[in-house]
């Protein structure tokens, strides 16, 4: 999957965002190593802490369909600067992507930043021993 196609799918996913409290739609599109694409958006709740980010919606959709090895993710925000994933989403990325996996962050005017999972979350919690 080309990065430009993944970016378009992330933007499209943001159209389904349920954001009555923040008015801050986020869309994500994730490609597992198997190649299929999963899209996700943020879904808020009147009990604010129950809200789920777009990144985690997309990742959890992929994992719940049996795809545990993820390759690449694009995240779109209608922001001025490329959106910066929250800490919880970075830790969830660290669980299912290689440290060197690409994370493509996009703003509303198409400004793009590419980072790796490890750059987003160095020295992540990965070892229970
Ligand atoms: N949000 C995401 O979905 N992804 C991010 O990377 C940052 C924040 C959501 C959570 C909440 O629905 C809204 O954006 C405002 O924080």
Short mmCIF file of N, CA, C and O and ligand atoms in Angstrom, two decimals:
data_model
loop_
_atom_site.label_atom_id
_atom_site.label_comp_id
_atom_site.label_asym_id
_atom_site.label_seq_id
_atom_site.Cartn_x
_atom_site.Cartn_y
_atom_site.Cartn_z
N UNK A 1 0.86 -1.21 0.00
CA UNK A 1 0.00 0.00 0.00
C UNK A 1 0.88 1.25 0.00
O UNK A 1 1.76 1.40 0.84
N UNK A 2 0.61 2.13 -0.97
CA UNK A 2 1.37 3.38 -1.07
C UNK A 2 0.99 4.31 0.09
O UNK A 2 -0.18 4.33 0.51
N UNK A 3 1.96 5.10 0.52
CA UNK A 3 1.70 6.03 1.63
C UNK A 3 0.57 7.00 1.28
O UNK A 3 -0.29 7.29 2.11
N UNK A 4 0.54 7.48 0.04
CA UNK A 4 -0.52 8.45 -0.33
C UNK A 4 -1.91 7.83 -0.21
O UNK A 4 -2.86 8.51 0.19
N UNK A 5 -2.03 6.55 -0.55
CA UNK A 5 -3.33 5.88 -0.42
C UNK A 5 -3.71 5.71 1.05
O UNK A 5 -4.87 5.89 1.43
N UNK A 6 -2.72 5.39 1.85
CA UNK A 6 -2.96 5.20 3.29
C UNK A 6 -3.39 6.52 3.94
O UNK A 6 -4.28 6.56 4.78
N UNK A 7 -2.75 7.59 3.50
CA UNK A 7 -3.09 8.93 4.01
C UNK A 7 -4.54 9.27 3.66
O UNK A 7 -5.31 9.76 4.49
N UNK A 8 -4.94 8.97 2.43
CA UNK A 8 -6.32 9.25 2.00
C UNK A 8 -7.31 8.44 2.83
O UNK A 8 -8.39 8.95 3.20
N UNK A 9 -6.95 7.21 3.15
CA UNK A 9 -7.85 6.37 3.96
C UNK A 9 -7.94 6.87 5.40
O UNK A 9 -9.00 6.78 6.03
N UNK A 10 -6.83 7.41 5.91
CA UNK A 10 -6.85 7.98 7.27
C UNK A 10 -7.77 9.20 7.30
O UNK A 10 -8.58 9.37 8.22
N UNK A 11 -7.65 10.03 6.29
CA UNK A 11 -8.50 11.23 6.22
C UNK A 11 -9.97 10.83 6.11
O UNK A 11 -10.84 11.39 6.80
N UNK A 12 -10.23 9.87 5.25
CA UNK A 12 -11.62 9.39 5.08
C UNK A 12 -12.18 8.87 6.41
O UNK A 12 -13.32 9.13 6.76
N UNK A 13 -11.33 8.15 7.15
CA UNK A 13 -11.77 7.57 8.43
C UNK A 13 -12.17 8.67 9.42
O UNK A 13 -13.08 8.47 10.24
N UNK A 14 -11.52 9.82 9.34
CA UNK A 14 -11.83 10.90 10.29
C UNK A 14 -13.26 11.41 10.10
O UNK A 14 -13.82 12.03 10.99
N UNK A 15 -13.85 11.15 8.94
CA UNK A 15 -15.22 11.62 8.69
C UNK A 15 -16.22 10.89 9.58
O UNK A 15 -17.33 11.37 9.80
N UNK A 16 -15.85 9.72 10.08
CA UNK A 16 -16.75 8.97 10.97
C UNK A 16 -16.49 9.25 12.44
O UNK A 16 -17.11 8.64 13.32
N UNK A 17 -15.55 10.16 12.73
CA UNK A 17 -15.22 10.44 14.13
C UNK A 17 -16.48 10.89 14.89
O UNK A 17 -17.27 11.70 14.38
N UNK A 18 -16.63 10.38 16.10
CA UNK A 18 -17.75 10.78 16.97
C UNK A 18 -17.16 11.68 18.05
O UNK A 18 -16.55 11.21 19.01
N UNK A 19 -17.22 12.99 17.81
CA UNK A 19 -16.49 13.94 18.65
C UNK A 19 -17.37 15.10 19.14
O UNK A 19 -17.02 16.27 18.98
N UNK A 20 -18.54 14.79 19.75
CA UNK A 20 -19.41 15.89 20.18
C UNK A 20 -18.81 16.74 21.29
O UNK A 20 -19.23 17.87 21.49
N UNK A 21 -17.81 16.21 22.01
CA UNK A 21 -17.27 16.95 23.16
C UNK A 21 -16.03 17.75 22.81
O UNK A 21 -15.82 18.85 23.32
N UNK A 22 -15.19 17.22 21.93
CA UNK A 22 -13.95 17.95 21.59
C UNK A 22 -14.02 18.63 20.22
O UNK A 22 -13.24 19.54 19.96
N UNK A 23 -14.91 18.16 19.36
CA UNK A 23 -14.93 18.65 17.96
C UNK A 23 -13.56 18.48 17.34
O UNK A 23 -13.11 19.35 16.58
N UNK A 24 -12.87 17.41 17.65
CA UNK A 24 -11.49 17.21 17.19
C UNK A 24 -11.40 15.83 16.52
O UNK A 24 -11.00 14.84 17.12
N UNK A 25 -11.81 15.77 15.24
CA UNK A 25 -11.83 14.46 14.56
C UNK A 25 -10.44 13.96 14.19
O UNK A 25 -9.60 14.72 13.73
N UNK A 26 -10.23 12.69 14.43
CA UNK A 26 -8.98 12.01 14.07
C UNK A 26 -9.35 10.75 13.28
O UNK A 26 -10.29 10.04 13.63
N UNK A 27 -8.56 10.49 12.24
CA UNK A 27 -8.74 9.25 11.49
C UNK A 27 -7.42 8.54 11.37
O UNK A 27 -6.36 9.17 11.33
N UNK A 28 -7.47 7.23 11.32
CA UNK A 28 -6.24 6.44 11.17
C UNK A 28 -6.49 5.30 10.22
O UNK A 28 -7.63 4.84 10.05
N UNK A 29 -5.41 4.86 9.57
CA UNK A 29 -5.49 3.69 8.70
C UNK A 29 -4.22 2.88 8.94
O UNK A 29 -3.11 3.43 8.89
N UNK A 30 -4.40 1.61 9.21
CA UNK A 30 -3.28 0.75 9.56
C UNK A 30 -3.19 -0.43 8.58
O UNK A 30 -4.22 -0.95 8.18
N UNK A 31 -1.96 -0.76 8.20
CA UNK A 31 -1.74 -1.91 7.31
C UNK A 31 -1.02 -3.00 8.09
O UNK A 31 0.11 -2.80 8.53
N UNK A 32 -1.65 -4.15 8.24
CA UNK A 32 -0.94 -5.30 8.81
C UNK A 32 0.04 -5.85 7.79
O UNK A 32 -0.05 -5.53 6.60
N UNK A 33 0.97 -6.69 8.25
CA UNK A 33 1.94 -7.29 7.31
C UNK A 33 1.21 -8.09 6.24
O UNK A 33 1.70 -8.24 5.13
N UNK A 34 0.00 -8.57 6.57
CA UNK A 34 -0.81 -9.33 5.60
C UNK A 34 -1.37 -8.46 4.48
O UNK A 34 -1.85 -8.97 3.48
N UNK A 35 -1.35 -7.13 4.65
CA UNK A 35 -1.72 -6.25 3.55
C UNK A 35 -3.09 -5.61 3.62
O UNK A 35 -3.28 -4.54 3.07
N UNK A 36 -4.04 -6.21 4.29
CA UNK A 36 -5.38 -5.64 4.39
C UNK A 36 -5.31 -4.30 5.14
O UNK A 36 -4.43 -4.13 5.98
N UNK A 37 -6.27 -3.39 4.89
CA UNK A 37 -6.22 -2.10 5.60
C UNK A 37 -7.38 -1.99 6.59
O UNK A 37 -8.51 -2.40 6.28
N UNK A 38 -7.09 -1.44 7.77
CA UNK A 38 -8.15 -1.20 8.76
C UNK A 38 -8.16 0.29 9.08
O UNK A 38 -7.12 0.87 9.37
N UNK A 39 -9.35 0.86 9.06
CA UNK A 39 -9.51 2.29 9.36
C UNK A 39 -10.14 2.46 10.74
O UNK A 39 -10.88 1.58 11.20
N UNK A 40 -9.84 3.59 11.37
CA UNK A 40 -10.44 3.88 12.67
C UNK A 40 -10.57 5.37 12.90
O UNK A 40 -9.88 6.17 12.26
N UNK A 41 -11.47 5.73 13.80
CA UNK A 41 -11.66 7.14 14.15
C UNK A 41 -11.77 7.24 15.66
O UNK A 41 -11.94 6.22 16.35
N UNK A 42 -11.68 8.46 16.18
CA UNK A 42 -11.90 8.60 17.63
C UNK A 42 -13.39 8.56 17.93
O UNK A 42 -14.22 9.03 17.14
N UNK A 43 -13.69 7.96 19.06
CA UNK A 43 -15.08 7.76 19.49
C UNK A 43 -15.17 8.22 20.94
O UNK A 43 -14.56 7.61 21.83
N UNK A 44 -15.87 9.33 21.15
CA UNK A 44 -15.91 9.92 22.49
C UNK A 44 -17.13 9.43 23.27
O UNK A 44 -18.03 8.79 22.71
N UNK A 45 -17.12 9.75 24.56
CA UNK A 45 -18.21 9.36 25.44
C UNK A 45 -18.48 10.50 26.41
O UNK A 45 -17.55 11.23 26.77
N UNK A 46 -19.73 10.60 26.83
CA UNK A 46 -20.08 11.67 27.77
C UNK A 46 -19.31 11.51 29.08
O UNK A 46 -19.04 12.49 29.77
N UNK A 47 -18.89 10.28 29.39
CA UNK A 47 -17.93 10.06 30.48
C UNK A 47 -16.56 10.10 29.81
O UNK A 47 -16.09 9.11 29.24
N UNK A 48 -15.95 11.29 29.79
CA UNK A 48 -14.85 11.60 28.87
C UNK A 48 -13.74 10.56 28.83
O UNK A 48 -13.18 10.28 27.79
N UNK A 49 -13.40 9.99 30.01
CA UNK A 49 -12.28 9.06 30.09
C UNK A 49 -12.51 7.79 29.30
O UNK A 49 -11.57 7.02 29.08
N UNK A 50 -13.72 7.55 28.87
CA UNK A 50 -14.02 6.33 28.10
C UNK A 50 -13.78 6.52 26.61
O UNK A 50 -13.94 5.59 25.83
N UNK A 51 -13.40 7.72 26.22
CA UNK A 51 -13.18 7.99 24.79
C UNK A 51 -12.02 7.17 24.27
O UNK A 51 -11.07 6.86 24.98
N UNK A 52 -12.12 6.80 22.99
CA UNK A 52 -11.05 6.02 22.36
C UNK A 52 -10.46 6.80 21.19
O UNK A 52 -11.20 7.37 20.38
N UNK A 53 -9.14 6.81 21.10
CA UNK A 53 -8.47 7.54 20.02
C UNK A 53 -8.61 6.80 18.68
O UNK A 53 -8.76 5.57 18.65
N UNK A 54 -8.46 7.56 17.61
CA UNK A 54 -8.54 6.99 16.27
C UNK A 54 -7.49 5.92 16.01
O UNK A 54 -7.78 4.88 15.39
N UNK A 55 -6.28 6.15 16.49
CA UNK A 55 -5.19 5.19 16.28
C UNK A 55 -5.54 3.85 16.91
O UNK A 55 -5.38 2.79 16.31
N UNK A 56 -6.01 3.92 18.17
CA UNK A 56 -6.31 2.66 18.86
C UNK A 56 -7.53 1.98 18.26
O UNK A 56 -7.57 0.75 18.20
N UNK A 57 -8.49 2.74 17.79
CA UNK A 57 -9.64 2.09 17.13
C UNK A 57 -9.15 1.27 15.94
O UNK A 57 -9.51 0.10 15.77
N UNK A 58 -8.29 1.88 15.11
CA UNK A 58 -7.80 1.18 13.90
C UNK A 58 -6.95 -0.04 14.29
O UNK A 58 -7.12 -1.13 13.73
N UNK A 59 -6.06 0.14 15.26
CA UNK A 59 -5.19 -0.98 15.68
C UNK A 59 -6.03 -2.11 16.28
O UNK A 59 -5.84 -3.28 15.96
N UNK A 60 -6.98 -1.75 17.13
CA UNK A 60 -7.79 -2.80 17.78
C UNK A 60 -8.68 -3.50 16.75
O UNK A 60 -8.93 -4.71 16.87
N UNK A 61 -9.14 -2.79 15.75
CA UNK A 61 -9.90 -3.46 14.69
C UNK A 61 -9.04 -4.50 14.00
O UNK A 61 -9.47 -5.63 13.76
N UNK A 62 -7.80 -4.13 13.66
CA UNK A 62 -6.90 -5.07 12.98
C UNK A 62 -6.61 -6.28 13.86
O UNK A 62 -6.74 -7.43 13.42
N UNK A 63 -6.28 -6.02 15.13
CA UNK A 63 -5.91 -7.12 16.02
C UNK A 63 -7.12 -8.03 16.28
O UNK A 63 -7.00 -9.26 16.28
N UNK A 64 -8.28 -7.42 16.42
CA UNK A 64 -9.48 -8.24 16.70
C UNK A 64 -9.89 -9.08 15.51
O UNK A 64 -10.67 -10.02 15.64
N UNK A 65 -9.36 -8.74 14.33
CA UNK A 65 -9.62 -9.57 13.15
C UNK A 65 -8.46 -10.54 12.89
O UNK A 65 -8.35 -11.13 11.81
N UNK A 66 -7.55 -10.64 13.86
CA UNK A 66 -6.50 -11.66 13.76
C UNK A 66 -5.16 -11.17 13.25
O UNK A 66 -4.25 -11.97 13.03
N UNK A 67 -5.01 -9.85 13.05
CA UNK A 67 -3.75 -9.30 12.52
C UNK A 67 -2.94 -8.68 13.66
O UNK A 67 -3.21 -7.57 14.09
N UNK A 68 -1.94 -9.41 14.11
CA UNK A 68 -1.16 -8.94 15.27
C UNK A 68 0.14 -8.30 14.87
O UNK A 68 0.80 -7.66 15.68
N UNK A 69 0.56 -8.52 13.63
CA UNK A 69 1.83 -7.95 13.16
C UNK A 69 1.49 -6.82 12.22
O UNK A 69 1.08 -7.04 11.08
N UNK A 70 1.67 -5.60 12.71
CA UNK A 70 1.27 -4.43 11.93
C UNK A 70 2.50 -3.77 11.33
O UNK A 70 3.58 -3.75 11.92
N UNK A 71 2.31 -3.19 10.13
CA UNK A 71 3.46 -2.69 9.39
C UNK A 71 3.58 -1.17 9.35
O UNK A 71 4.66 -0.61 9.49
N UNK A 72 2.43 -0.53 9.16
CA UNK A 72 2.49 0.92 8.92
C UNK A 72 1.16 1.54 9.35
O UNK A 72 0.11 0.91 9.19
N UNK A 73 1.20 2.79 9.83
CA UNK A 73 -0.05 3.47 10.21
C UNK A 73 0.01 4.93 9.79
O UNK A 73 1.07 5.57 9.89
N UNK A 74 -1.11 5.44 9.29
CA UNK A 74 -1.23 6.86 8.99
C UNK A 74 -2.29 7.44 9.92
O UNK A 74 -3.31 6.79 10.19
N UNK A 75 -2.02 8.65 10.41
CA UNK A 75 -2.95 9.31 11.34
C UNK A 75 -3.23 10.72 10.83
O UNK A 75 -2.30 11.51 10.62
N UNK A 76 -4.51 11.01 10.63
CA UNK A 76 -4.91 12.31 10.10
C UNK A 76 -5.65 13.12 11.16
O UNK A 76 -6.55 12.60 11.83
N UNK A 77 -5.26 14.37 11.31
CA UNK A 77 -6.00 15.30 12.16
C UNK A 77 -6.30 16.56 11.40
O UNK A 77 -5.49 17.00 10.57
N UNK A 78 -7.46 17.17 11.66
CA UNK A 78 -7.76 18.43 10.98
C UNK A 78 -7.08 19.55 11.78
O UNK A 78 -7.70 20.50 12.25
N UNK A 79 -5.78 19.39 11.92
CA UNK A 79 -4.94 20.27 12.72
C UNK A 79 -4.04 21.11 11.80
O UNK A 79 -3.86 20.77 10.63
N UNK A 80 -3.45 22.15 12.34
CA UNK A 80 -2.54 22.96 11.53
C UNK A 80 -1.20 22.26 11.32
O UNK A 80 -0.58 22.40 10.27
N UNK A 81 -0.78 21.53 12.33
CA UNK A 81 0.47 20.77 12.25
C UNK A 81 0.12 19.29 12.31
O UNK A 81 -0.93 18.93 12.86
N UNK A 82 0.98 18.42 11.75
CA UNK A 82 0.71 16.99 11.83
C UNK A 82 0.42 16.57 13.26
O UNK A 82 1.11 16.98 14.20
N UNK A 83 -0.64 15.76 13.39
CA UNK A 83 -1.13 15.40 14.72
C UNK A 83 -0.12 14.53 15.46
O UNK A 83 0.58 13.72 14.86
N UNK A 84 -0.04 14.72 16.77
CA UNK A 84 0.92 13.97 17.59
C UNK A 84 0.17 12.95 18.44
O UNK A 84 -0.64 13.34 19.30
N UNK A 85 0.38 11.65 18.22
CA UNK A 85 -0.37 10.63 18.95
C UNK A 85 -0.15 10.73 20.46
O UNK A 85 0.96 11.04 20.92
N UNK A 86 -1.18 10.41 21.22
CA UNK A 86 -1.07 10.48 22.68
C UNK A 86 -0.20 9.33 23.20
O UNK A 86 0.09 8.36 22.48
N UNK A 87 0.19 9.42 24.45
CA UNK A 87 1.07 8.42 25.04
C UNK A 87 0.47 7.02 25.04
O UNK A 87 1.17 6.03 24.80
N UNK A 88 -0.83 6.93 25.32
CA UNK A 88 -1.48 5.61 25.35
C UNK A 88 -1.39 4.95 23.97
O UNK A 88 -1.08 3.76 23.85
N UNK A 89 -1.64 5.71 22.93
CA UNK A 89 -1.58 5.15 21.57
C UNK A 89 -0.16 4.75 21.21
O UNK A 89 0.06 3.75 20.54
N UNK A 90 0.83 5.50 21.67
CA UNK A 90 2.23 5.15 21.40
C UNK A 90 2.56 3.81 22.03
O UNK A 90 3.24 2.97 21.45
N UNK A 91 2.09 3.59 23.26
CA UNK A 91 2.37 2.32 23.93
C UNK A 91 1.65 1.17 23.21
O UNK A 91 2.21 0.07 23.07
N UNK A 92 0.45 1.41 22.73
CA UNK A 92 -0.28 0.36 21.98
C UNK A 92 0.43 0.09 20.65
O UNK A 92 0.55 -1.06 20.22
N UNK A 93 0.95 1.13 20.01
CA UNK A 93 1.73 0.91 18.78
C UNK A 93 2.94 0.02 19.07
O UNK A 93 3.25 -0.90 18.31
N UNK A 94 3.61 0.29 20.20
CA UNK A 94 4.83 -0.47 20.55
C UNK A 94 4.53 -1.96 20.72
O UNK A 94 5.41 -2.80 20.55
N UNK A 95 3.28 -2.27 21.02
CA UNK A 95 2.89 -3.68 21.23
C UNK A 95 2.79 -4.45 19.91
O UNK A 95 3.11 -5.63 19.86
N UNK A 96 2.34 -3.78 18.86
CA UNK A 96 1.98 -4.51 17.64
C UNK A 96 2.82 -4.16 16.41
O UNK A 96 2.64 -4.77 15.35
N UNK A 97 3.70 -3.16 16.53
CA UNK A 97 4.58 -2.79 15.40
C UNK A 97 6.03 -3.06 15.79
O UNK A 97 6.38 -3.01 16.98
N UNK A 98 6.88 -3.27 14.77
CA UNK A 98 8.33 -3.27 15.01
C UNK A 98 8.73 -1.86 15.45
O UNK A 98 8.11 -0.88 15.02
N UNK A 99 9.81 -1.72 16.22
CA UNK A 99 10.26 -0.37 16.59
C UNK A 99 10.54 0.51 15.37
O UNK A 99 10.35 1.73 15.42
N UNK A 100 10.95 -0.10 14.26
CA UNK A 100 11.30 0.67 13.06
C UNK A 100 10.10 0.96 12.14
O UNK A 100 10.26 1.57 11.08
N UNK A 101 8.90 0.54 12.57
CA UNK A 101 7.72 0.73 11.70
C UNK A 101 7.42 2.21 11.51
O UNK A 101 7.63 3.03 12.40
N UNK A 102 6.89 2.52 10.32
CA UNK A 102 6.60 3.92 9.98
C UNK A 102 5.25 4.37 10.51
O UNK A 102 4.25 3.68 10.34
N UNK A 103 5.26 5.57 11.08
CA UNK A 103 4.03 6.23 11.51
C UNK A 103 3.96 7.54 10.73
O UNK A 103 4.88 8.37 10.82
N UNK A 104 2.91 7.70 9.93
CA UNK A 104 2.79 8.90 9.09
C UNK A 104 1.73 9.80 9.70
O UNK A 104 0.59 9.39 9.89
N UNK A 105 2.14 11.01 10.03
CA UNK A 105 1.26 11.95 10.72
C UNK A 105 0.92 13.09 9.77
O UNK A 105 1.81 13.65 9.12
N UNK A 106 -0.38 13.41 9.67
CA UNK A 106 -0.82 14.34 8.63
C UNK A 106 -1.71 15.43 9.22
O UNK A 106 -2.55 15.18 10.09
N UNK A 107 -1.54 16.65 8.69
CA UNK A 107 -2.38 17.78 9.10
C UNK A 107 -3.46 18.04 8.04
O UNK A 107 -3.44 17.43 6.98
N UNK A 108 -4.34 19.00 8.33
CA UNK A 108 -5.46 19.24 7.40
C UNK A 108 -5.00 19.77 6.04
O UNK A 108 -5.65 19.53 5.04
N UNK A 109 -3.86 20.48 6.03
CA UNK A 109 -3.38 20.99 4.74
C UNK A 109 -2.38 20.04 4.09
O UNK A 109 -1.65 20.43 3.18
N UNK A 110 -2.33 18.82 4.58
CA UNK A 110 -1.51 17.80 3.94
C UNK A 110 -0.06 17.77 4.38
O UNK A 110 0.75 17.00 3.86
N UNK A 111 0.28 18.63 5.35
CA UNK A 111 1.64 18.59 5.89
C UNK A 111 1.86 17.23 6.56
O UNK A 111 0.98 16.76 7.32
N UNK A 112 2.99 16.62 6.25
CA UNK A 112 3.22 15.24 6.70
C UNK A 112 4.54 15.12 7.43
O UNK A 112 5.55 15.69 7.01
N UNK A 113 4.51 14.36 8.52
CA UNK A 113 5.73 14.01 9.24
C UNK A 113 5.78 12.49 9.33
O UNK A 113 4.77 11.86 9.63
N UNK A 114 6.94 11.93 9.04
CA UNK A 114 7.10 10.49 9.17
C UNK A 114 8.05 10.20 10.32
O UNK A 114 9.15 10.74 10.38
N UNK A 115 7.60 9.34 11.22
CA UNK A 115 8.44 8.95 12.35
C UNK A 115 8.36 7.44 12.49
O UNK A 115 7.49 6.81 11.90
N UNK A 116 9.22 6.88 13.31
CA UNK A 116 9.09 5.46 13.62
C UNK A 116 8.42 5.32 14.98
O UNK A 116 8.36 6.28 15.77
N UNK A 117 7.95 4.10 15.23
CA UNK A 117 7.33 3.82 16.52
C UNK A 117 8.33 4.09 17.65
O UNK A 117 8.00 4.67 18.68
N UNK A 118 9.57 3.70 17.43
CA UNK A 118 10.59 3.90 18.47
C UNK A 118 10.91 5.38 18.69
O UNK A 118 11.19 5.80 19.82
N UNK A 119 10.86 6.16 17.62
CA UNK A 119 11.10 7.60 17.80
C UNK A 119 9.96 8.23 18.62
O UNK A 119 10.18 9.16 19.40
N UNK A 120 8.74 7.71 18.41
CA UNK A 120 7.61 8.25 19.15
C UNK A 120 7.62 7.82 20.62
O UNK A 120 7.12 8.54 21.48
N UNK A 121 8.15 6.62 20.87
CA UNK A 121 8.18 6.13 22.25
C UNK A 121 9.49 5.39 22.51
O UNK A 121 9.54 4.16 22.48
N UNK A 122 10.56 6.14 22.76
CA UNK A 122 11.83 5.49 23.08
C UNK A 122 11.76 4.79 24.44
O UNK A 122 11.01 5.21 25.31
N UNK A 123 12.52 3.74 24.57
CA UNK A 123 12.62 3.00 25.83
C UNK A 123 11.22 2.63 26.35
O UNK A 123 10.86 2.85 27.50
N UNK A 124 10.42 2.05 25.43
CA UNK A 124 9.03 1.72 25.81
C UNK A 124 8.99 0.52 26.74
O UNK A 124 9.95 -0.25 26.83
N UNK A 125 7.89 0.37 27.41
CA UNK A 125 7.69 -0.74 28.34
C UNK A 125 7.40 -2.00 27.53
O UNK A 125 6.33 -2.14 26.94
N UNK A 126 8.39 -2.91 27.47
CA UNK A 126 8.24 -4.11 26.62
C UNK A 126 8.66 -5.37 27.33
O UNK A 126 8.63 -6.44 26.72
N UNK A 127 9.12 -5.28 28.56
CA UNK A 127 9.73 -6.45 29.21
C UNK A 127 9.17 -6.61 30.63
O UNK A 127 9.34 -5.74 31.46
N UNK A 128 8.52 -7.76 30.86
CA UNK A 128 7.91 -7.99 32.17
C UNK A 128 8.87 -8.70 33.14
O UNK A 128 8.50 -8.97 34.28
N UNK A 129 10.09 -9.02 32.66
CA UNK A 129 10.99 -9.77 33.55
C UNK A 129 11.88 -8.81 34.36
O UNK A 129 12.05 -7.65 34.01
N1 LIG B 1 -7.21 11.95 19.92
C1 LIG B 1 -6.99 10.96 18.99
O1 LIG B 1 -7.93 10.30 18.55
N2 LIG B 1 -5.72 10.75 18.60
C2 LIG B 1 -4.65 11.52 18.95
O2 LIG B 1 -3.55 11.27 18.49
C3 LIG B 1 -4.81 12.63 19.88
C4 LIG B 1 -6.14 12.74 20.52
C5 LIG B 1 -8.61 12.26 20.29
C6 LIG B 1 -9.02 11.93 21.68
C7 LIG B 1 -10.24 12.86 21.83
O3 LIG B 1 -11.35 12.26 21.20
C8 LIG B 1 -9.84 14.07 21.02
O4 LIG B 1 -8.84 13.63 20.12
C9 LIG B 1 -9.34 15.25 21.82
O5 LIG B 1 -8.33 14.87 22.69
#
